[in-house]
Coordinates of C-alpha atoms in Angstrom, one line a residue:
M1 CA -99.6 -31.8 122.1
A2 CA -102.8 -30.1 121.0
H3 CA -104.9 -28.3 123.1
P4 CA -107.7 -25.9 122.6
A5 CA -105.9 -22.7 123.2
E6 CA -102.6 -23.3 120.5
P7 CA -104.0 -25.5 117.9
L8 CA -102.2 -26.8 116.1
P9 CA -102.7 -25.9 111.9
P10 CA -104.7 -28.3 110.0
E11 CA -103.7 -31.0 107.6
P12 CA -102.6 -30.0 104.0
S13 CA -105.0 -28.2 101.8
A14 CA -103.4 -29.8 98.3
P15 CA -102.9 -33.4 99.2
L16 CA -100.8 -35.5 96.2
S17 CA -104.2 -37.1 95.4
S18 CA -105.0 -33.8 93.8
V19 CA -102.1 -33.9 92.0
P20 CA -102.1 -35.7 88.2
E21 CA -99.7 -38.9 88.3
A22 CA -97.9 -37.1 85.4
V23 CA -96.9 -33.5 85.9
A24 CA -95.0 -31.5 83.0
P25 CA -91.6 -29.9 84.3
R26 CA -90.5 -26.7 83.5
F27 CA -87.8 -28.1 81.7
R28 CA -87.9 -30.2 79.6
F29 CA -84.6 -32.6 80.0
L30 CA -86.6 -33.2 83.1
P31 CA -89.3 -36.4 83.8
A32 CA -92.2 -36.1 84.1
V33 CA -93.8 -36.2 87.5
G34 CA -95.3 -39.9 88.3
T35 CA -93.5 -41.7 86.1
W36 CA -90.4 -44.2 86.4
K37 CA -87.9 -41.8 84.9
Y38 CA -88.7 -39.6 87.4
H39 CA -88.0 -41.9 90.7
L40 CA -85.0 -42.8 89.0
L41 CA -83.7 -39.6 88.8
L42 CA -84.8 -39.1 92.7
A43 CA -83.4 -42.4 93.6
S44 CA -80.3 -41.9 92.2
V45 CA -79.3 -38.4 93.3
A46 CA -80.0 -39.5 97.2
I47 CA -79.1 -43.0 97.3
L48 CA -75.6 -41.9 95.5
F49 CA -75.1 -38.5 96.6
L50 CA -76.9 -37.0 99.5
G51 CA -77.4 -40.1 101.3
P52 CA -73.5 -40.8 101.5
L53 CA -72.7 -37.5 102.4
G54 CA -75.0 -37.4 105.4
G55 CA -73.9 -40.8 105.9
V56 CA -70.5 -39.5 106.7
A57 CA -70.6 -36.9 108.7
A58 CA -73.2 -38.5 111.2
S59 CA -70.4 -41.7 111.5
Y60 CA -67.8 -38.9 112.1
M61 CA -69.8 -36.8 113.9
N62 CA -70.1 -40.1 116.8
F63 CA -66.9 -41.0 116.4
S64 CA -66.0 -37.4 117.3
L65 CA -68.4 -35.4 118.7
G66 CA -71.1 -38.1 120.2
F67 CA -74.1 -36.8 119.0
F68 CA -75.2 -36.7 115.1
V69 CA -77.0 -35.0 112.6
A70 CA -79.6 -36.7 110.0
S71 CA -78.6 -34.1 107.4
Q72 CA -82.8 -33.9 106.4
V73 CA -82.5 -30.1 106.2
L74 CA -79.1 -30.1 103.9
S75 CA -80.5 -33.1 102.0
G76 CA -84.1 -31.1 101.6
I77 CA -82.2 -27.9 100.5
L78 CA -80.4 -30.1 97.6
G79 CA -83.0 -31.7 97.1
S80 CA -85.2 -29.2 96.2
V81 CA -82.2 -27.6 94.0
V82 CA -82.9 -31.0 91.9
T83 CA -86.4 -30.6 91.6
Y84 CA -86.6 -26.4 91.5
G85 CA -87.9 -27.1 87.7
Y86 CA -90.9 -29.3 88.8
G87 CA -92.3 -25.4 90.4
A88 CA -94.3 -26.3 93.6
E89 CA -95.3 -30.0 92.8
G90 CA -91.1 -30.6 93.9
K91 CA -91.7 -30.2 96.9
H92 CA -92.7 -34.6 97.3
G93 CA -90.0 -34.9 95.4
A94 CA -87.5 -33.1 97.8
N95 CA -88.9 -34.7 100.2
Y96 CA -88.8 -38.2 98.8
M97 CA -85.0 -37.7 98.5
Q98 CA -84.0 -36.1 101.8
T99 CA -86.4 -39.1 103.5
M100 CA -83.8 -41.4 101.9
A101 CA -80.9 -39.1 102.7
A102 CA -82.0 -39.6 106.4
S103 CA -82.0 -43.4 106.7
V104 CA -78.9 -43.8 105.1
A105 CA -77.2 -41.2 107.8
S106 CA -79.6 -42.7 110.7
L107 CA -78.0 -45.9 110.1
C108 CA -74.3 -44.9 109.2
A109 CA -74.6 -43.0 112.8
M110 CA -75.1 -46.3 114.2
S111 CA -70.8 -47.8 113.4
V112 CA -70.4 -46.9 117.2
L113 CA -71.9 -50.5 118.1
I114 CA -68.7 -51.9 116.2
Q115 CA -66.6 -49.1 117.4
S116 CA -68.4 -50.0 121.4
M117 CA -67.8 -54.6 120.8
V118 CA -64.5 -53.6 120.1
W119 CA -64.0 -51.9 123.1
L120 CA -65.4 -54.4 124.9
G121 CA -63.4 -57.3 122.9
M122 CA -65.7 -58.9 121.5
P123 CA -65.1 -61.0 118.1
Q124 CA -66.1 -59.4 115.2
P125 CA -68.4 -61.0 112.9
P126 CA -67.6 -61.2 109.5
A127 CA -69.1 -58.3 108.0
W128 CA -71.6 -59.2 105.7
Q129 CA -73.3 -60.9 109.3
L130 CA -73.1 -57.8 110.4
M131 CA -74.2 -55.7 107.5
L132 CA -77.7 -58.3 106.8
F133 CA -78.2 -58.3 111.0
V134 CA -78.4 -54.3 110.4
G135 CA -79.6 -54.1 107.7
C136 CA -82.8 -56.2 109.7
V137 CA -82.9 -54.6 111.9
G138 CA -83.4 -51.8 110.3
M139 CA -86.5 -52.7 108.3
F140 CA -88.4 -53.6 111.3
G141 CA -87.5 -50.8 112.5
V142 CA -88.6 -48.0 109.9
G143 CA -91.9 -50.6 109.6
V144 CA -92.8 -49.9 113.7
G145 CA -92.6 -46.4 113.2
M146 CA -94.6 -46.3 110.4
L147 CA -97.5 -48.5 112.3
Y148 CA -97.3 -46.0 114.8
T149 CA -97.6 -43.1 112.0
P150 CA -101.5 -42.6 112.5
L151 CA -101.3 -42.4 116.3
L152 CA -98.3 -40.1 117.1
V153 CA -98.5 -37.8 113.4
D154 CA -102.6 -38.0 112.7
R155 CA -103.8 -38.1 115.9
L156 CA -101.8 -36.5 118.9
Q157 CA -100.4 -34.2 116.2
L158 CA -97.0 -33.9 117.3
D159 CA -94.8 -30.8 115.9
Y160 CA -91.4 -32.9 115.2
P161 CA -90.0 -29.6 115.1
S162 CA -86.9 -30.4 112.7
G163 CA -89.5 -32.0 110.5
Y164 CA -91.5 -28.8 111.0
A165 CA -88.6 -26.9 109.7
V166 CA -87.9 -29.2 107.0
A167 CA -91.6 -29.1 105.6
N168 CA -91.2 -24.7 105.3
I169 CA -87.9 -24.8 103.5
L170 CA -89.3 -27.6 100.6
R171 CA -92.3 -25.2 100.3
A172 CA -90.5 -21.9 100.5
L173 CA -87.6 -23.3 98.0
T174 CA -89.7 -25.2 95.9
D175 CA -92.7 -22.1 95.7
K176 CA -91.7 -18.5 93.8
R177 CA -94.5 -16.8 95.8
L178 CA -94.3 -18.8 99.1
L179 CA -90.3 -17.7 99.4
K180 CA -91.2 -14.2 98.7
A181 CA -92.7 -14.1 101.7
S182 CA -91.2 -16.4 103.8
I183 CA -87.5 -16.5 103.0
A184 CA -86.8 -12.7 105.5
K185 CA -87.9 -15.2 108.2
L186 CA -86.3 -18.7 107.1
G187 CA -83.4 -17.4 106.0
G188 CA -83.2 -15.0 109.2
G189 CA -83.1 -17.4 111.6
T190 CA -80.8 -19.9 109.4
G191 CA -78.1 -17.3 109.9
L192 CA -78.9 -16.8 113.3
G193 CA -78.5 -20.5 114.2
I194 CA -75.3 -20.3 112.1
L195 CA -73.7 -18.1 113.9
A196 CA -75.2 -19.0 116.7
A197 CA -73.7 -22.0 116.6
W198 CA -70.2 -20.2 115.6
L199 CA -70.1 -18.5 118.5
T200 CA -70.7 -21.1 120.8
E201 CA -67.4 -22.8 119.1
K202 CA -65.6 -19.6 119.6
V203 CA -66.1 -17.9 122.2
A204 CA -65.5 -19.4 125.7
A205 CA -68.0 -16.7 127.6
I206 CA -70.9 -17.8 124.9
G207 CA -70.2 -21.6 125.2
A208 CA -70.3 -21.6 128.9
L209 CA -73.7 -20.7 129.0
S210 CA -74.7 -23.9 126.4
I211 CA -76.8 -22.5 124.1
S212 CA -78.0 -23.9 121.7
S213 CA -79.7 -22.5 118.5
S214 CA -81.8 -25.7 117.9
T215 CA -83.2 -25.7 120.9
V216 CA -84.3 -22.3 121.5
G217 CA -85.9 -23.2 117.8
A218 CA -87.5 -26.3 119.1
G219 CA -89.1 -24.6 121.8
M220 CA -89.9 -21.7 119.6
V221 CA -91.7 -24.4 117.7
V222 CA -94.0 -26.2 120.2
G223 CA -94.9 -23.2 122.5
S224 CA -94.7 -23.0 126.4
R225 CA -97.2 -25.2 127.0
I226 CA -94.7 -28.1 126.1
T227 CA -91.4 -26.2 127.6
V228 CA -92.9 -24.3 130.4
P229 CA -93.2 -27.8 131.9
A230 CA -90.1 -29.7 131.0
M231 CA -87.9 -26.3 132.1
L232 CA -89.7 -26.5 135.7
M233 CA -88.8 -30.5 135.7
G234 CA -85.2 -29.4 134.9
I235 CA -85.5 -27.2 137.7
V236 CA -87.0 -29.2 140.0
G237 CA -84.3 -32.1 139.3
Y238 CA -81.4 -29.9 140.3
A239 CA -83.0 -28.7 143.2
I240 CA -83.2 -31.8 145.0
T241 CA -80.4 -33.4 143.9
P242 CA -78.5 -32.5 147.2
S243 CA -81.2 -34.9 148.2
L244 CA -81.1 -37.7 146.0
R245 CA -77.0 -38.1 146.7
S246 CA -77.9 -38.4 150.0
I247 CA -80.0 -41.0 149.8
G248 CA -77.2 -42.4 147.1
W249 CA -79.4 -42.2 144.2
L250 CA -76.9 -39.9 142.8
G251 CA -72.8 -40.7 143.1
P252 CA -71.4 -36.9 144.3
N253 CA -70.5 -35.8 141.2
D254 CA -73.7 -37.3 138.9
P255 CA -76.4 -34.7 137.6
Y256 CA -79.9 -35.1 138.0
R257 CA -80.2 -36.6 134.3
K258 CA -78.6 -39.4 135.4
I259 CA -81.8 -41.1 137.7
G260 CA -83.7 -38.1 135.8
F261 CA -83.7 -40.1 132.6
L262 CA -85.3 -43.1 134.3
I263 CA -88.1 -41.5 135.9
S264 CA -88.8 -39.4 132.7
L265 CA -89.1 -42.8 130.5
A266 CA -91.3 -44.5 133.2
M267 CA -93.5 -41.4 132.9
I268 CA -94.2 -41.7 129.3
C269 CA -94.6 -44.9 129.5
G270 CA -97.3 -44.5 131.6
A271 CA -98.9 -41.7 130.0
A272 CA -98.9 -43.9 126.9
L273 CA -101.1 -46.7 128.5
V274 CA -103.9 -43.8 128.8
D275 CA -103.8 -43.1 125.8
L276 CA -103.2 -46.6 124.0
A277 CA -106.4 -47.7 125.9
L278 CA -108.4 -44.8 125.3
L279 CA -107.0 -45.7 121.5
A280 CA -108.0 -49.6 122.0
V281 CA -111.6 -48.5 122.9
Q282 CA -112.3 -46.3 119.9
A283 CA -110.7 -49.6 117.8
V284 CA -113.2 -51.9 119.2
D285 CA -116.4 -49.1 118.7
R286 CA -114.8 -48.8 115.1
I287 CA -115.0 -52.7 114.8
R288 CA -118.5 -52.3 116.2
G289 CA -119.5 -50.4 114.0
R290 CA -121.0 -47.6 116.1
A291 CA -118.1 -44.9 115.3
Q292 CA -116.8 -46.3 111.6
A293 CA -116.0 -43.3 109.6
P294 CA -117.0 -43.9 105.4
A295 CA -114.3 -45.4 103.5
D296 CA -113.7 -42.0 101.5
T297 CA -112.8 -39.7 104.3
E298 CA -109.1 -40.3 104.6
P299 CA -107.2 -38.8 102.1
A300 CA -105.4 -41.4 99.2
W301 CA -101.6 -39.3 99.9
K302 CA -102.3 -41.0 104.0
K303 CA -103.7 -44.7 103.2
V304 CA -101.7 -47.3 103.5
N305 CA -102.2 -51.1 103.8
V306 CA -102.4 -52.1 107.7
P307 CA -102.2 -55.5 107.1
R308 CA -99.6 -55.7 104.3
L309 CA -97.7 -53.4 107.4
I310 CA -98.1 -55.4 110.2
A311 CA -97.2 -58.3 107.8
W312 CA -94.0 -56.7 106.8
V313 CA -93.7 -55.3 110.8
V314 CA -93.6 -59.9 111.6
G315 CA -91.9 -60.8 108.6
W316 CA -88.7 -59.0 109.6
G317 CA -89.6 -59.4 112.7
A318 CA -88.8 -62.9 111.8
A319 CA -85.6 -62.6 110.0
V320 CA -84.1 -60.4 113.0
V321 CA -84.1 -63.5 115.4
V322 CA -83.1 -65.6 112.3
V323 CA -79.9 -63.7 111.3
A324 CA -78.8 -63.3 115.2
T325 CA -79.5 -67.4 116.5
Q326 CA -79.2 -68.9 113.3
V327 CA -76.1 -66.8 112.0
L328 CA -74.5 -64.7 114.6
H329 CA -75.1 -67.4 117.1
Q330 CA -76.9 -65.4 119.9
P331 CA -80.1 -66.8 122.2
A332 CA -83.4 -66.1 120.7
G333 CA -84.5 -65.7 124.2
F334 CA -83.5 -62.0 124.6
I335 CA -82.8 -61.1 120.9
I336 CA -87.3 -61.7 121.3
F337 CA -87.0 -59.5 123.9
G338 CA -84.9 -57.0 122.1
L339 CA -87.9 -56.6 119.7
A340 CA -90.7 -56.3 122.4
L341 CA -89.3 -53.9 123.6
S342 CA -88.5 -51.5 120.4
L343 CA -92.0 -51.8 120.0
L344 CA -92.4 -49.8 123.1
F345 CA -90.0 -48.0 123.0
V346 CA -90.1 -46.2 119.2
L347 CA -93.7 -45.4 120.4
I348 CA -91.9 -43.9 123.7
N349 CA -89.0 -41.9 122.0
G350 CA -91.6 -41.0 118.9
I351 CA -93.6 -39.0 121.4
A352 CA -90.6 -37.5 123.3
Y353 CA -89.3 -36.8 119.6
G354 CA -92.4 -35.1 118.4
I355 CA -92.8 -32.8 121.7
S356 CA -88.8 -31.2 121.9
D357 CA -87.2 -32.9 119.0
N358 CA -85.2 -35.0 121.3
N359 CA -85.0 -38.6 120.3
P360 CA -83.6 -40.0 123.5
I361 CA -82.2 -43.3 121.7
S362 CA -79.2 -43.7 124.6
S363 CA -81.3 -43.4 127.0
A364 CA -83.8 -46.6 125.6
F365 CA -80.1 -48.2 125.3
V366 CA -79.4 -48.0 128.5
M367 CA -83.6 -48.9 129.9
S368 CA -82.9 -52.5 127.7
V369 CA -80.1 -53.1 129.9
L370 CA -81.5 -52.6 132.8
L371 CA -84.0 -54.8 131.9
M372 CA -82.4 -57.0 130.5
S373 CA -80.3 -57.2 134.3
L374 CA -83.6 -57.5 135.9
L375 CA -84.3 -60.6 134.1
G376 CA -80.5 -62.1 135.1
L377 CA -78.7 -61.7 131.4
K378 CA -74.9 -61.6 132.5
D379 CA -73.4 -62.2 128.5
P380 CA -72.1 -58.3 127.5
L381 CA -72.2 -59.6 124.1
V382 CA -75.9 -61.1 124.2
G383 CA -76.9 -57.1 126.0
L384 CA -74.9 -55.5 123.3
M385 CA -76.9 -57.2 120.0
A386 CA -80.0 -57.4 121.9
S387 CA -80.0 -53.6 123.1
S388 CA -78.4 -52.5 119.0
I389 CA -82.1 -53.6 118.3
L390 CA -83.4 -51.3 120.2
L391 CA -81.1 -48.6 119.5
I392 CA -81.4 -49.0 115.4
S393 CA -85.1 -49.3 116.5
T394 CA -85.7 -46.2 117.9
S395 CA -83.3 -44.4 115.2
V396 CA -85.0 -45.2 112.1
G397 CA -88.8 -45.7 113.6
C398 CA -88.4 -42.3 115.3
D399 CA -86.9 -40.8 111.9
M400 CA -89.5 -42.3 109.9
Q401 CA -92.6 -40.8 111.8
Q402 CA -90.2 -37.1 111.6
D403 CA -90.1 -37.8 108.1
R404 CA -93.6 -38.4 107.9
S405 CA -94.7 -35.4 109.4
T406 CA -93.0 -33.3 107.1
G407 CA -95.2 -35.1 104.7
W408 CA -98.0 -34.8 106.8
R409 CA -97.5 -30.8 106.6
L410 CA -97.0 -31.3 102.5
G411 CA -99.3 -33.7 101.9
T412 CA -97.2 -36.2 100.0
N413 CA -97.5 -39.8 99.4
R414 CA -96.8 -42.1 102.7
V415 CA -96.5 -45.4 100.6
V416 CA -94.2 -43.7 98.3
Q417 CA -92.3 -42.4 100.9
F418 CA -92.0 -45.0 102.9
R419 CA -90.4 -47.3 99.7
Y420 CA -87.7 -44.5 99.2
Q421 CA -86.9 -44.5 103.2
V422 CA -86.7 -48.6 102.5
L423 CA -83.8 -47.9 99.9
G424 CA -81.9 -46.0 102.4
I425 CA -82.3 -48.7 104.6
F426 CA -80.5 -51.0 102.2
M427 CA -77.5 -48.1 101.6
G428 CA -77.0 -47.3 105.3
A429 CA -76.6 -51.1 106.7
V430 CA -73.8 -51.6 104.2
L431 CA -72.2 -48.6 104.4
C432 CA -72.6 -48.4 108.7
V433 CA -70.3 -51.2 108.7
V434 CA -67.6 -50.2 105.7
L435 CA -67.1 -46.6 107.6
A436 CA -66.6 -48.1 111.1
R437 CA -64.0 -50.5 109.8
V438 CA -62.8 -47.3 107.7
F439 CA -62.6 -45.0 110.5
M440 CA -60.9 -47.2 113.1
G441 CA -58.8 -49.0 110.6
A442 CA -57.7 -45.3 109.8
Y443 CA -57.2 -43.8 113.4
P444 CA -56.2 -46.9 115.8
V445 CA -57.3 -44.4 118.4
L446 CA -61.0 -45.3 118.2
S447 CA -60.1 -48.9 119.0
V448 CA -59.4 -47.7 122.1
N449 CA -61.2 -48.2 125.4
Q450 CA -61.4 -44.7 127.3
L451 CA -63.3 -46.5 130.0
D452 CA -59.7 -48.6 130.6
H453 CA -57.4 -46.0 129.4
P454 CA -58.8 -42.5 130.7
D455 CA -55.2 -41.0 130.0
V456 CA -55.3 -41.6 126.1
K457 CA -54.9 -39.2 123.7
V458 CA -57.9 -38.9 122.1
G459 CA -58.0 -35.8 120.5
Q460 CA -61.4 -35.0 118.8
W461 CA -62.4 -38.4 119.1
G462 CA -64.2 -37.9 122.5
S463 CA -66.7 -41.1 121.2
A464 CA -68.8 -40.4 124.3
M465 CA -71.9 -42.5 122.9
T466 CA -69.8 -45.7 122.5
Y467 CA -68.7 -44.5 125.9
K468 CA -72.1 -44.5 127.4
F469 CA -72.9 -47.6 125.7
V470 CA -69.7 -49.5 126.9
G471 CA -70.4 -48.0 130.6
A472 CA -74.1 -49.1 130.7
I473 CA -73.3 -53.0 129.2
R474 CA -70.3 -53.3 131.9
D475 CA -73.1 -52.7 134.7
L476 CA -75.0 -56.0 133.2
G477 CA -76.0 -58.1 135.7
T478 CA -76.9 -55.6 138.3
L479 CA -79.5 -53.0 138.8
S480 CA -80.4 -51.1 141.8
A481 CA -83.3 -50.9 144.2
H482 CA -83.5 -47.3 143.4
K483 CA -83.0 -47.9 139.9
V484 CA -86.3 -50.2 140.3
T485 CA -88.3 -47.4 142.8
A486 CA -87.7 -44.7 139.9
L487 CA -89.1 -46.6 137.0
L488 CA -92.1 -47.3 139.8
V489 CA -92.2 -43.4 140.7
G490 CA -92.1 -42.5 137.0
L491 CA -94.9 -45.0 135.9
S492 CA -97.0 -43.6 138.4
I493 CA -96.9 -39.6 138.1
G494 CA -97.4 -40.0 134.0
F495 CA -100.4 -42.6 134.5
T496 CA -102.3 -40.8 137.2
L497 CA -101.7 -37.1 135.4
E498 CA -102.4 -38.4 132.4
V499 CA -105.7 -39.7 133.7
I500 CA -106.8 -36.5 135.8
R501 CA -105.8 -34.8 132.6
K502 CA -108.3 -36.6 130.2
V503 CA -111.0 -36.1 132.8
V504 CA -110.1 -32.1 133.3
R505 CA -109.4 -31.2 129.6
R506 CA -112.7 -33.2 128.3
H507 CA -115.0 -31.7 131.0
P508 CA -118.0 -29.5 129.1
A509 CA -117.8 -26.5 131.2
Y510 CA -114.2 -26.3 131.6
L511 CA -113.6 -26.2 127.9
R512 CA -115.7 -23.5 127.6
Y513 CA -114.4 -21.7 130.0
V514 CA -110.9 -21.7 128.8
Q515 CA -112.3 -21.2 125.6
G516 CA -114.2 -17.9 126.7
S517 CA -112.6 -14.9 127.6
R518 CA -108.8 -13.8 128.7
T519 CA -108.3 -14.8 132.2
G520 CA -109.9 -18.5 130.9
F521 CA -107.1 -18.2 128.6
G522 CA -104.7 -17.6 131.3
V523 CA -106.7 -20.2 133.5
G524 CA -105.8 -22.7 131.2
W525 CA -102.4 -21.8 130.1
V526 CA -101.7 -22.1 134.3
M527 CA -103.3 -25.9 134.0
D528 CA -101.8 -27.0 131.1
S529 CA -98.6 -25.5 132.1
L530 CA -97.8 -25.8 135.8
V531 CA -101.1 -27.5 137.7
L532 CA -101.5 -30.2 134.9
A533 CA -99.1 -30.5 132.6
S534 CA -98.5 -33.2 129.7
P535 CA -96.2 -36.1 131.2
Y536 CA -94.9 -36.4 127.7
A537 CA -93.6 -32.7 127.5
T538 CA -92.6 -32.3 131.3
A539 CA -90.3 -35.8 130.8
F540 CA -88.1 -34.3 128.4
G541 CA -86.5 -32.4 131.9
G542 CA -85.2 -35.3 133.1
F543 CA -83.2 -36.3 129.4
I544 CA -80.9 -33.2 129.2
A545 CA -79.0 -31.3 130.9
L546 CA -80.6 -28.2 133.2
P547 CA -79.8 -25.4 130.3
A548 CA -81.0 -27.0 127.9
T549 CA -84.5 -27.1 129.0
I550 CA -83.6 -23.5 130.5
W551 CA -83.4 -22.5 126.5
F552 CA -86.0 -24.7 125.1
G553 CA -88.2 -23.1 127.6
L554 CA -87.2 -19.6 127.1
G555 CA -87.3 -20.0 123.5
G556 CA -91.1 -21.4 124.0
I557 CA -92.2 -18.5 126.1
L558 CA -90.7 -16.3 123.6
T559 CA -93.6 -17.5 120.9
S560 CA -96.1 -17.6 123.2
A561 CA -95.6 -13.4 124.6
F562 CA -94.6 -13.0 120.2
N563 CA -98.6 -14.6 119.3
T564 CA -100.2 -12.9 121.7
V565 CA -98.7 -9.5 121.5
S566 CA -99.1 -9.8 117.0
K567 CA -102.8 -10.7 117.6
R568 CA -103.0 -7.0 118.6
Y569 CA -101.8 -5.7 115.7
R570 CA -102.7 -8.4 113.2
R571 CA -103.6 -6.7 110.0
E572 CA -105.9 -8.1 106.7
P573 CA -103.6 -9.1 103.8
A574 CA -103.2 -6.0 101.0
P575 CA -105.1 -7.7 97.6
G576 CA -102.5 -9.9 95.9
E577 CA -100.3 -9.9 98.7
A578 CA -98.8 -13.6 99.0
V579 CA -100.8 -15.0 102.1
L580 CA -98.3 -17.8 104.3
P581 CA -100.2 -21.3 105.5
E582 CA -101.4 -21.3 108.6
D583 CA -98.4 -23.3 110.0
M584 CA -95.8 -21.4 108.1
S585 CA -96.3 -18.5 111.3
T586 CA -93.6 -16.4 112.0
M587 CA -92.0 -17.9 115.0
S588 CA -92.0 -21.3 113.1
L589 CA -90.3 -19.9 110.4
V590 CA -87.5 -18.4 112.7
G591 CA -87.6 -21.7 114.9
G592 CA -87.2 -23.5 112.3
G593 CA -84.4 -21.8 110.4
L594 CA -82.4 -21.7 113.8
I595 CA -82.5 -25.4 114.0
A596 CA -82.0 -25.5 110.4
G597 CA -78.6 -23.5 111.3
E598 CA -76.8 -25.3 113.8
S599 CA -77.8 -28.2 112.0
L600 CA -76.1 -26.9 108.8
F601 CA -72.8 -26.0 110.7
Y602 CA -72.1 -29.2 112.5
L603 CA -72.8 -31.1 109.5
F604 CA -70.3 -28.8 107.8
V605 CA -67.7 -28.9 110.6
G606 CA -68.0 -32.2 110.9
L607 CA -67.4 -32.5 106.8
A608 CA -64.5 -30.0 107.3
G609 CA -62.8 -32.4 109.8
L610 CA -63.3 -35.3 108.1
L611 CA -62.1 -33.8 104.8
A612 CA -59.1 -32.1 107.6
L613 CA -57.5 -35.0 108.4
L614 CA -58.3 -36.9 104.9
G615 CA -56.2 -33.9 103.7

């Protein structure tokens, strides 16, 4: 998150509100910006081509690799081709298209929920009922994601590394001046990302190092004050693993993150309680008129109708309850509990996503199962349906926040972007069910429960995410005491640490010291990275394996070292030389390129694998 020594870039200098409603394109055959024909063109390309392309790839990747790429990068690049004729203004149109396509892909990836039902031997509802349920939850999720945007994107100013990368790509590809100044850095990073991903897959020695170019790139985007705490959390977790095994918190071969993710989720929750409490106080002040800002200070592209947005969330939440109870015949209590948990975890996962580029949706799913176990639920079907609300909401809601972070850097109209995402939810809800039925019909091995039949030859169909979901559902009704203790420990650490950070970092004498000299800068770094590190950043080390935290940490250290050295040799730009915006720095471009490169590689691997099977 933002801090005095490494401020985030300023808001876009040319918001959409400064652009005329209809802008003439370079080519006569293109409709003018802002017209209905313009939006019809963008929506048609996104909903009929980019969305299904990303959706098929995401579904295949979840069935095979156990993770998915939501295709923002590819959709952004292809969308920029469509909007190239609009010049620099085309970045907004390309952003609308990648937003819609990403919504489709995010929901298509949820087809593993239907696979989980098959593994657990549950009766399959008719396709239209599943589509209706998934669509209603998706609509609820994007509303919640939009509701938290002013907090996570505007106020906390989280980086959302992949959103950062997409923003740079869209700006560069639609503006010749920026493209000329950034192509070497952005293109070089993308090439390195593709090469690293290829070498990881093809060379065993490199694959053994667990190198992830996107993880390194995310670290390069956010800097060492975020990555070092995460790395240290991973190292500490690795060090105490033998002790956790000896007291029964972990099995003989379990890694730290099997219990660490509970501590990390609780840490984020504890820290979020502090921030939300402060925001509530400020909201009361505004209502009373003591800190009310003038109505015209907010740019037009940022404005949303909050009462309507709240009505949207409440309305679609009610629709979820009606569909779940009246159509799918689920008990209302746990469905409402799933909706309530979504309100919390879209915020928690959004913070994790904004800092580390990792959206721990499976961790949120497992957490919801544990909490329902604590409430006495034992029915696996009810547990799966209620937990799927949380899974879908955190997927599309956090994706909404990432897309808003891209729009924040571009100055894209939020209301229009929201409408594109809603259209993507409609298509994604349909394709989610269709692709699940198609894949499992074409490849019967996908219907085999790998927990019951560990010796079955599954080939490329590893279904790691389904494996995790089904394993969690089977534990329904059994919440061990040590897991409750882990949650309480994490909550206490996160809350206490964030309170101390708020007190220290707001003290005027401390701020003058850390900003006043090189020594103060060094002390500030030590405080932010080691002594009073952000609980949000630290928590990332509990979500992923130790090698990933190391690469994430090294990426941030590389950026901080480069920025420190480059300040000594910085020169003034020559007359007429293109000057990149402040947030298109060398490290952000290279890091974003690494993220884009790995995303493109695995997306094409998924498509190639699917085409090979069909052939």
